[in-house]
PDB file of C-alpha atoms and ligand atoms in Angstrom:
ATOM      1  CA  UNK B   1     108.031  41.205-136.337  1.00 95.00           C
ATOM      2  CA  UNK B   2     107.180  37.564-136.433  1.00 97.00           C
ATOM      3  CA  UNK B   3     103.965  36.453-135.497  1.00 97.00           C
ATOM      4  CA  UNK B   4     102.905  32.186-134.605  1.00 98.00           C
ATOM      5  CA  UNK B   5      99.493  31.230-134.599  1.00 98.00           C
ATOM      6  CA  UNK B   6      98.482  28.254-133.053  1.00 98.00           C
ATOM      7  CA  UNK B   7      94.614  26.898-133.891  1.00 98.00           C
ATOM      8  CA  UNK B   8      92.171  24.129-134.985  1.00 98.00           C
ATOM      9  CA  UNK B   9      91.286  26.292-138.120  1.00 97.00           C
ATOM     10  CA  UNK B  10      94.664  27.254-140.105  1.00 97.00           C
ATOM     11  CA  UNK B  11      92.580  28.212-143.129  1.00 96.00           C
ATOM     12  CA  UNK B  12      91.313  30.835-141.221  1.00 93.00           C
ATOM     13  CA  UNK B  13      94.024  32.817-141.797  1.00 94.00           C
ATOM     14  CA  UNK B  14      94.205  32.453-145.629  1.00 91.00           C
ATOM     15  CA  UNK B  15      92.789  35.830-145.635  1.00 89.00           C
ATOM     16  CA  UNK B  16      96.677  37.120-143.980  1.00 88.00           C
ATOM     17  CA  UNK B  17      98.186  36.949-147.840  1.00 84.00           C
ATOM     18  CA  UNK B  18      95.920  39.814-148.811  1.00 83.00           C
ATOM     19  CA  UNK B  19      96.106  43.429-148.654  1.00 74.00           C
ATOM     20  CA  UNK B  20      98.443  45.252-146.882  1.00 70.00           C
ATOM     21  CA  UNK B  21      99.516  42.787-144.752  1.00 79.00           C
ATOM     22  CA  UNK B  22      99.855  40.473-147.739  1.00 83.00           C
ATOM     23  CA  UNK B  23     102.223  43.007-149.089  1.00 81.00           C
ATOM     24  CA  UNK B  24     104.283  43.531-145.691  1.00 85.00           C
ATOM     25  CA  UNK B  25     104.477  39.295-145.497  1.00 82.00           C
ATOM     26  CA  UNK B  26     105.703  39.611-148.758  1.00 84.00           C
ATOM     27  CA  UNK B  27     108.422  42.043-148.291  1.00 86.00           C
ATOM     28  CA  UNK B  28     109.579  40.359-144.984  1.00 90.00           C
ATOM     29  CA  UNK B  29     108.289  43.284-142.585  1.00 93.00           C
ATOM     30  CA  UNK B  30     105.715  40.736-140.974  1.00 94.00           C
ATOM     31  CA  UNK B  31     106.811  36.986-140.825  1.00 94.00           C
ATOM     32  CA  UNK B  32     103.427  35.003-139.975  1.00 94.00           C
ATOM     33  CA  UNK B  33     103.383  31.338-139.293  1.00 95.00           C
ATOM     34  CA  UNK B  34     100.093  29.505-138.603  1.00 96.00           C
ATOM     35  CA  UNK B  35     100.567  25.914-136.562  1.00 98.00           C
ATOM     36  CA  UNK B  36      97.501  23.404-136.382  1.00 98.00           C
ATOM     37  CA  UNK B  37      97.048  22.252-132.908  1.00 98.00           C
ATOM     38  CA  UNK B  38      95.843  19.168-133.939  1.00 98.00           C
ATOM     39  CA  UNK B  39      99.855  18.717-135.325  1.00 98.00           C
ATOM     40  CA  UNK B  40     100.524  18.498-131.773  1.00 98.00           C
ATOM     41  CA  UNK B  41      98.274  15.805-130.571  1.00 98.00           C
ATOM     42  CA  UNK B  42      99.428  11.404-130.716  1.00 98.00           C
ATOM     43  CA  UNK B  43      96.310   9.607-131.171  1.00 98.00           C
ATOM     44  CA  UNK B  44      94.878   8.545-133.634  1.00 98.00           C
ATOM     45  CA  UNK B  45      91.254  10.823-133.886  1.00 98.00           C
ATOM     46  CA  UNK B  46      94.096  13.983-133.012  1.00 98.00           C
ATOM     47  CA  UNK B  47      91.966  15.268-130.361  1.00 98.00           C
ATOM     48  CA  UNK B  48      92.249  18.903-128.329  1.00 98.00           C
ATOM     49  CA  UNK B  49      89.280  18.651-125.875  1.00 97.00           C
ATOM     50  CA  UNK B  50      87.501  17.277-123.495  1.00 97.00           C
ATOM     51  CA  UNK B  51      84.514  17.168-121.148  1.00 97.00           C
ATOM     52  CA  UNK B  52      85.397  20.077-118.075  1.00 97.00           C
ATOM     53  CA  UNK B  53      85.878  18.621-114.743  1.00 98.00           C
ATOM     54  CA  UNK B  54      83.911  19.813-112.240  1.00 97.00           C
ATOM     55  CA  UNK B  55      81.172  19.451-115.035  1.00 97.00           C
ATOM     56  CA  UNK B  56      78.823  21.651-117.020  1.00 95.00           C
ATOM     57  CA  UNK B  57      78.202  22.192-120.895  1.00 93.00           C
ATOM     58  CA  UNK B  58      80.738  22.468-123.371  1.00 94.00           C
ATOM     59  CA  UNK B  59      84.052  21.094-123.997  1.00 96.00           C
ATOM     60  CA  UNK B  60      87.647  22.242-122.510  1.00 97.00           C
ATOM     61  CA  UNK B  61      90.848  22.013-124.554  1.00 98.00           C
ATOM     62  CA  UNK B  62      93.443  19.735-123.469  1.00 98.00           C
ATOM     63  CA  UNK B  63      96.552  21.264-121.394  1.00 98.00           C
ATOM     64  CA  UNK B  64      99.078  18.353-123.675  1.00 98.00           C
ATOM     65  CA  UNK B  65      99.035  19.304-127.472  1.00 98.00           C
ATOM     66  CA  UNK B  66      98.775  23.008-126.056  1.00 98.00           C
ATOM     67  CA  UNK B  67     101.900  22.617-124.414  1.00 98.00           C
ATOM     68  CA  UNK B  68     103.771  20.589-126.875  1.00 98.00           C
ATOM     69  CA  UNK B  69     103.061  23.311-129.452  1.00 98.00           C
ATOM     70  CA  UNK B  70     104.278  26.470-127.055  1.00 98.00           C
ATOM     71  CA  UNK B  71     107.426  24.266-126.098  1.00 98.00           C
ATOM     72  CA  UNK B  72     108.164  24.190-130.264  1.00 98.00           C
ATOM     73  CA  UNK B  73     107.389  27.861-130.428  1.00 98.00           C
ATOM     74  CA  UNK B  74     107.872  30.179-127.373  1.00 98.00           C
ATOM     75  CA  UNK B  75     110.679  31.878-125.932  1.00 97.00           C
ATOM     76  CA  UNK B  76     111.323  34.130-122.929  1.00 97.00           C
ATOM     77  CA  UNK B  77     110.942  36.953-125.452  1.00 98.00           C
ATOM     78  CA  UNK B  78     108.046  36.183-126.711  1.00 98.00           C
ATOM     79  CA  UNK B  79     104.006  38.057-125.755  1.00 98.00           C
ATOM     80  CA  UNK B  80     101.928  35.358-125.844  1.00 98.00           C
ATOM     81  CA  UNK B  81      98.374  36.331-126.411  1.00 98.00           C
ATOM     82  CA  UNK B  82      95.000  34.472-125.805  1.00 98.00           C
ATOM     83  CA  UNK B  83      92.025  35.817-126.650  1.00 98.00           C
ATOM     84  CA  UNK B  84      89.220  35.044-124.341  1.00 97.00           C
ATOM     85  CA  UNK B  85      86.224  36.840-123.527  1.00 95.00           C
ATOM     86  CA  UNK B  86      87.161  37.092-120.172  1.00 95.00           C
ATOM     87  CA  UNK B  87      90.370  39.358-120.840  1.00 97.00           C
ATOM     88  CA  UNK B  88      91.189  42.644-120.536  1.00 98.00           C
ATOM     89  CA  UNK B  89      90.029  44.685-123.074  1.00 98.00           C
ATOM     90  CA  UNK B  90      91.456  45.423-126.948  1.00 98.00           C
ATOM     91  CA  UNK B  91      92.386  48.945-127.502  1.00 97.00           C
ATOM     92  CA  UNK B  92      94.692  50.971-129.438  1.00 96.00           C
ATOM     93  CA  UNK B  93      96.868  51.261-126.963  1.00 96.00           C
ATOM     94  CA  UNK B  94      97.157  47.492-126.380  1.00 98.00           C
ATOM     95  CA  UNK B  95      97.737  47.629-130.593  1.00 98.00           C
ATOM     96  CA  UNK B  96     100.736  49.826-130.106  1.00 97.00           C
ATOM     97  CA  UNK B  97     101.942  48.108-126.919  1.00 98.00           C
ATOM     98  CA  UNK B  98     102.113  44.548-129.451  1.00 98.00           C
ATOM     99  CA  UNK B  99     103.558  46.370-132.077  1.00 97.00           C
ATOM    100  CA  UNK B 100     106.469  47.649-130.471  1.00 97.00           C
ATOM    101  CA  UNK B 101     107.023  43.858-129.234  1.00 98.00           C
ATOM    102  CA  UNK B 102     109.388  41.264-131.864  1.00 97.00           C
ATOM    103  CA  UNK B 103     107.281  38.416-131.036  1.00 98.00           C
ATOM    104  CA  UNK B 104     103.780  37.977-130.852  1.00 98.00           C
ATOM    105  CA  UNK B 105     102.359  34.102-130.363  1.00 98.00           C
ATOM    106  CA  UNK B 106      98.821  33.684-130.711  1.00 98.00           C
ATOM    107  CA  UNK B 107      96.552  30.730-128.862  1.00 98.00           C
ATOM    108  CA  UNK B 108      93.520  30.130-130.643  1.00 98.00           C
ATOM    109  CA  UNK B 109      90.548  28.938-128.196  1.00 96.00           C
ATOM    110  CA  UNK B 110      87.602  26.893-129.025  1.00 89.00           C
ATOM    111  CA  UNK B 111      84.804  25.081-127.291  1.00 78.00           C
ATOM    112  CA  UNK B 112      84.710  26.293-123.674  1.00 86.00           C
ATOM    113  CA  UNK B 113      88.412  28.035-123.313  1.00 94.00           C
ATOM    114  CA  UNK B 114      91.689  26.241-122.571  1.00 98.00           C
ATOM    115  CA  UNK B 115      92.371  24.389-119.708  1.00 98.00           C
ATOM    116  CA  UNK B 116      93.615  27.155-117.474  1.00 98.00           C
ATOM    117  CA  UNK B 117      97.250  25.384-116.693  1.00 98.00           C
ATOM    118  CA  UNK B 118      98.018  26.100-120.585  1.00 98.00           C
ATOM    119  CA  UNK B 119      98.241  29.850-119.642  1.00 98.00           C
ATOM    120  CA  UNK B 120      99.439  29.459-116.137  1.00 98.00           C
ATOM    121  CA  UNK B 121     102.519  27.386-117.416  1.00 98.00           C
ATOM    122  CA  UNK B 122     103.120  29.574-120.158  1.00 98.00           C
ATOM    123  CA  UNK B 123     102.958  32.454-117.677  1.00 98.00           C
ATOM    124  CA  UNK B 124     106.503  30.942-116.424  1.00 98.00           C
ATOM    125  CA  UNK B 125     108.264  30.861-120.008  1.00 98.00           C
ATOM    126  CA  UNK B 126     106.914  33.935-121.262  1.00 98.00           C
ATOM    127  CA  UNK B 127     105.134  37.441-121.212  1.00 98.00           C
ATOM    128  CA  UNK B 128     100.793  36.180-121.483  1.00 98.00           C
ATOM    129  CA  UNK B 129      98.343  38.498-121.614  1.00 98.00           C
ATOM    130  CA  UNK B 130      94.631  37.662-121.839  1.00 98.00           C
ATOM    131  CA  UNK B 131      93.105  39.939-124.032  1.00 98.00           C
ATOM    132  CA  UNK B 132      89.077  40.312-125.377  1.00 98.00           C
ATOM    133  CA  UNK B 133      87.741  41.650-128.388  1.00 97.00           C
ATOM    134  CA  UNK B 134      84.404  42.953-126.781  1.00 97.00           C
ATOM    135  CA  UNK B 135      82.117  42.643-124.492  1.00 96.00           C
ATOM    136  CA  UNK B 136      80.639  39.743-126.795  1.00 96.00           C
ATOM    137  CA  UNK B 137      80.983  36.384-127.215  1.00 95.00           C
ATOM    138  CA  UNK B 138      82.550  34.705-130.430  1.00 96.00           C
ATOM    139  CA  UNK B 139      82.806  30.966-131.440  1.00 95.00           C
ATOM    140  CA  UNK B 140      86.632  31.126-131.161  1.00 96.00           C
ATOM    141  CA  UNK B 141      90.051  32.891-130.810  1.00 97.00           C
ATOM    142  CA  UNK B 142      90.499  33.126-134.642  1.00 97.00           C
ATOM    143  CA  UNK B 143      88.526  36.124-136.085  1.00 96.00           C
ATOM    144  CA  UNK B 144      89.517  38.288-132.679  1.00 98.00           C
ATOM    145  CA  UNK B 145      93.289  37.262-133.725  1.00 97.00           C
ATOM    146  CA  UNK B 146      92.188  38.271-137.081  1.00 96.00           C
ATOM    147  CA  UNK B 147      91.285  41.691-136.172  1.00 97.00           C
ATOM    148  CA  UNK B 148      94.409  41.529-133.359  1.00 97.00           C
ATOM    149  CA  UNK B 149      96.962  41.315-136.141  1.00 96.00           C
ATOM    150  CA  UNK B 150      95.434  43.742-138.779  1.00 94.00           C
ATOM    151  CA  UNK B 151      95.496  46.587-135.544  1.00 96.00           C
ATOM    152  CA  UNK B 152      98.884  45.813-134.150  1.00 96.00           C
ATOM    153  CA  UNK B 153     100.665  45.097-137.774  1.00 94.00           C
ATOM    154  CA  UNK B 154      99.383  48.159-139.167  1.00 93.00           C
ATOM    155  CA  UNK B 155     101.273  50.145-136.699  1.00 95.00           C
ATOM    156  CA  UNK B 156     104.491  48.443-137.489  1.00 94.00           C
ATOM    157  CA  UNK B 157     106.718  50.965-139.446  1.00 90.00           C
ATOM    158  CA  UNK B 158     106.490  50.057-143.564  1.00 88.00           C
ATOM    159  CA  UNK B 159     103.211  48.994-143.620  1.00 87.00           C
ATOM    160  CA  UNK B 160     101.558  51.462-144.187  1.00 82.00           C
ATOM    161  CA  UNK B 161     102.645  53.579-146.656  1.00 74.00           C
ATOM    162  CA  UNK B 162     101.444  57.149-145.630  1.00 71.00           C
ATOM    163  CA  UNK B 163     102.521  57.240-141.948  1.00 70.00           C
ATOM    164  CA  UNK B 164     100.630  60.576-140.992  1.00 67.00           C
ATOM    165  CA  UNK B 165      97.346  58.866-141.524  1.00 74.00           C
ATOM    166  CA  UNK B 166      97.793  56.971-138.659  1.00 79.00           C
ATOM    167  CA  UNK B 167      97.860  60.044-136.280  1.00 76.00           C
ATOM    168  CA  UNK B 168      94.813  61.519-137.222  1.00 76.00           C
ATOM    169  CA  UNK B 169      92.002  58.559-137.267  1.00 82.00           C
ATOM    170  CA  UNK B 170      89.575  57.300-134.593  1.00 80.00           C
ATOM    171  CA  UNK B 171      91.130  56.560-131.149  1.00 83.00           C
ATOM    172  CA  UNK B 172      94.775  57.847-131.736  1.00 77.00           C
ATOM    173  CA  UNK B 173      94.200  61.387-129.606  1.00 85.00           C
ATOM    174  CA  UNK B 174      91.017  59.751-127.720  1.00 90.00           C
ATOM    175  CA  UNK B 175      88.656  60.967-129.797  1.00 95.00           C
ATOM    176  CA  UNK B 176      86.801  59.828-133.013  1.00 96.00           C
ATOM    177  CA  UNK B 177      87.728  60.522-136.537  1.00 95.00           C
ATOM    178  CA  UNK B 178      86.244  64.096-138.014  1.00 96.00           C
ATOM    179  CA  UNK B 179      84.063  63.567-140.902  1.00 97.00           C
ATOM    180  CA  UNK B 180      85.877  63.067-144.544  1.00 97.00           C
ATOM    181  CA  UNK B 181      84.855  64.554-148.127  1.00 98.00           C
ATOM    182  CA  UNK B 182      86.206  63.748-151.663  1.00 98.00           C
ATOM    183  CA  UNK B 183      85.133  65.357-155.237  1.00 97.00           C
ATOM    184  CA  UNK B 184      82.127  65.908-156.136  1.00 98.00           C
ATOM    185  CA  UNK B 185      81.812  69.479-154.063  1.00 97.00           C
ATOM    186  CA  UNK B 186      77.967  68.492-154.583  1.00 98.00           C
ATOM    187  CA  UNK B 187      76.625  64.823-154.731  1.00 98.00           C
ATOM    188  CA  UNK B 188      72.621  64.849-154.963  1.00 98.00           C
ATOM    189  CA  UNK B 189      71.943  67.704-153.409  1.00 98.00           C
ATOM    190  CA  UNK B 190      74.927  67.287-150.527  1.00 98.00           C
ATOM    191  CA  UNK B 191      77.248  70.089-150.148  1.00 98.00           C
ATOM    192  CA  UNK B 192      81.075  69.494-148.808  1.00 98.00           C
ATOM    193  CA  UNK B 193      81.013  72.122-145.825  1.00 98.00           C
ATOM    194  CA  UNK B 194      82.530  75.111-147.429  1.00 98.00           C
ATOM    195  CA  UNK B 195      85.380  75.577-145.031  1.00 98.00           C
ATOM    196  CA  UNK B 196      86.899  72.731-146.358  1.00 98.00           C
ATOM    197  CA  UNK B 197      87.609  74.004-149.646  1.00 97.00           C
ATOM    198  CA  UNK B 198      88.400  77.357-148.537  1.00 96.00           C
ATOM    199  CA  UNK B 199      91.922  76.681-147.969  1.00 96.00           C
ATOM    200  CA  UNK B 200      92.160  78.124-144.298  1.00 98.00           C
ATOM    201  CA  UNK B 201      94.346  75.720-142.828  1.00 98.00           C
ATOM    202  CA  UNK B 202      93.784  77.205-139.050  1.00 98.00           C
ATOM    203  CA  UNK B 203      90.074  76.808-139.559  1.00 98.00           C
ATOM    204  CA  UNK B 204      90.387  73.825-140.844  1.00 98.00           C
ATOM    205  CA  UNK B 205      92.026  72.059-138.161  1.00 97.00           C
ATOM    206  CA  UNK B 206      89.552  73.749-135.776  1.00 98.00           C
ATOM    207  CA  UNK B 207      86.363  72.742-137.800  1.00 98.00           C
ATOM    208  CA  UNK B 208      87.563  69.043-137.435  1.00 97.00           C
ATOM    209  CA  UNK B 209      88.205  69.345-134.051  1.00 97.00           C
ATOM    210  CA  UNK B 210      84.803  70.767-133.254  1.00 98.00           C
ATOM    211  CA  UNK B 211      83.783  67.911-135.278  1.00 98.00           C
ATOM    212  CA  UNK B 212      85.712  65.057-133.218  1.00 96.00           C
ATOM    213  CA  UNK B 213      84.273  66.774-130.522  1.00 97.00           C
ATOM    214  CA  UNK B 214      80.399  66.984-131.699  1.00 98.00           C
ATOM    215  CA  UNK B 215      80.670  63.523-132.951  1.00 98.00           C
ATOM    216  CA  UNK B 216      82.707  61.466-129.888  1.00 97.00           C
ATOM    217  CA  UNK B 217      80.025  63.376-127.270  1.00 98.00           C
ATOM    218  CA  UNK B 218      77.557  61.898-129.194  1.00 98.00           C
ATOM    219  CA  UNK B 219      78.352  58.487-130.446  1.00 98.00           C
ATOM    220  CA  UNK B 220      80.751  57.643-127.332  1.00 97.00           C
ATOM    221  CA  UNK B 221      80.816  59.878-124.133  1.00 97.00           C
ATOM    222  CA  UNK B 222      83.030  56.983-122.322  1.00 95.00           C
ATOM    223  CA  UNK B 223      85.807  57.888-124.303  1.00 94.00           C
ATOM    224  CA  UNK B 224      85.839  61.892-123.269  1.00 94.00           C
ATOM    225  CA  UNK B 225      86.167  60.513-119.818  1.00 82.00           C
ATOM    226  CA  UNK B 226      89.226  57.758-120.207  1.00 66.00           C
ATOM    227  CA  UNK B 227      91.086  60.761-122.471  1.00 51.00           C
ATOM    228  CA  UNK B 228      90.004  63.980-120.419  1.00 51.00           C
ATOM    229  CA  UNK B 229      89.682  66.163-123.353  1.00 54.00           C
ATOM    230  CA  UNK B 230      86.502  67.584-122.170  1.00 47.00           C
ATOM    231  CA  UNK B 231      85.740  65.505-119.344  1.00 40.00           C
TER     232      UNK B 231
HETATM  233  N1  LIG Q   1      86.872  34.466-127.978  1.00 88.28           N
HETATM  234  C1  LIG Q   1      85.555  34.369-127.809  1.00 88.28           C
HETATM  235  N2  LIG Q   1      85.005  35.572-127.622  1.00 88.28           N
HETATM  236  C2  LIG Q   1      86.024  36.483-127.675  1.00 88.28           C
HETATM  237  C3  LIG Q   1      86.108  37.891-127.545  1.00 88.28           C
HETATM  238  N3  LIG Q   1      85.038  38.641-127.303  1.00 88.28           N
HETATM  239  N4  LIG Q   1      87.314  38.467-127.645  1.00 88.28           N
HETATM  240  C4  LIG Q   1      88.408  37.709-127.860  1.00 88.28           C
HETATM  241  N5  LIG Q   1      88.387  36.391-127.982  1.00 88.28           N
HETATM  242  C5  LIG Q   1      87.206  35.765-127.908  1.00 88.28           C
END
């Protein structure tokens, strides 16, 4: 897959050479290329915003170095994706929808948002999709594109190496994750629940469903309505 960035903050995503996706950079799987917006701009103090017409607080980015930069980097088959608070929302299944795509282009917003012909023109050249974090508000695109790309990439076949892990954690069947237990079988005074080490693998699977049950009713009842599990 290759992945474009485009922000005010490249060093942001220093943190991309790390860890697993550090490793699936390395070995080609994910090919990650960060552009500075500011690369994009012609006068001298480089600037990307301005005061919002119509007024009110804040500044809007500029529609021209936005447009110079998707021009350089977009293609009809690329997703483009801006994160914005007021997008639809970030699941897992948006994760797997981006990481079945070849080309994922992210536009990092700042002050206010991004003048809103940036996304309508790039509508025309290319797949967009508006997408939010949370119901909260952050400074800027760049730590939701953060999270974004650690989601989708580890989906992406090779990057992780134990595959069957990703089937059973939080969110892939709609519910939460069951409980987990290593060695010790005691730790101050806490006992792993027997059946686990009983080595019934029918009960097993049925105490951690219980579990996923117990625990997603509790923690998040939304979620057994979206999945209908136990609705
Ligand atoms: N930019 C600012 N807030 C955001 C959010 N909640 N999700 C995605 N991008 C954002």
């Amino acid at each position: 897959m290759r992945i474009d960035i485009v922000t005010i903050f490249p060093e942001f995503f220093g943190v991309l050479d790390v860890s697993l996706l550090g490793k699936a950079r390395t070995s080609g799987i994910i090919d990650v290329a960060v552009h500075d917006l500011r690369d994009f701009t012609h006068d001298r103090h480089r600037t990307v915003d301005d005061t919002p017409y119509g007024g009110g607080a804040g500044m809007v980015m500029r529609p021209e170095p936005w447009g110079e930069a998707l021009d350089s980097i977009v293609d009809a088959g690329s997703t483009v994706i801006f994160p914005s608070p007021a997008g639809e929302r970030f699941t897992q299944a948006t994760a797997r929808e981006l990481a079945a795509e070849q080309h994922l282009v992210f536009g990092c917003g700042r002050y206010e948002g991004i003048d809103q012909r940036v996304i309508d023109y790039a509508s025309t050249k290319a797949t967009v999709r508006e997408i939010s974090l949370g119901d909260y508000v952050l400074n800027g695109g760049e730590v939701a594109v953060m999270a974004m790309i650690e989601a989708v990439g580890r989906l992406i076949p090779g990057v992780i190496g134990n595959a069957a892990s990703l089937d059973e954690e939080s969110h892939e069947d709609g519910l939460l994750e069951y409980p987990s237990y290593t060695k010790p079988p005691e730790w101050r005074g806490l006992e792993v629940p027997p059946v686990l080490m009983g080595g019934n693998h029918g009960a097993i699977a049925a105490w951690r469903h219980e579990q996923q049950l117990e625990r997603t009713t509790r923690v998040r009842p939304d979620l057994l309505g979206e999945s209908g599990v136990a609705g």
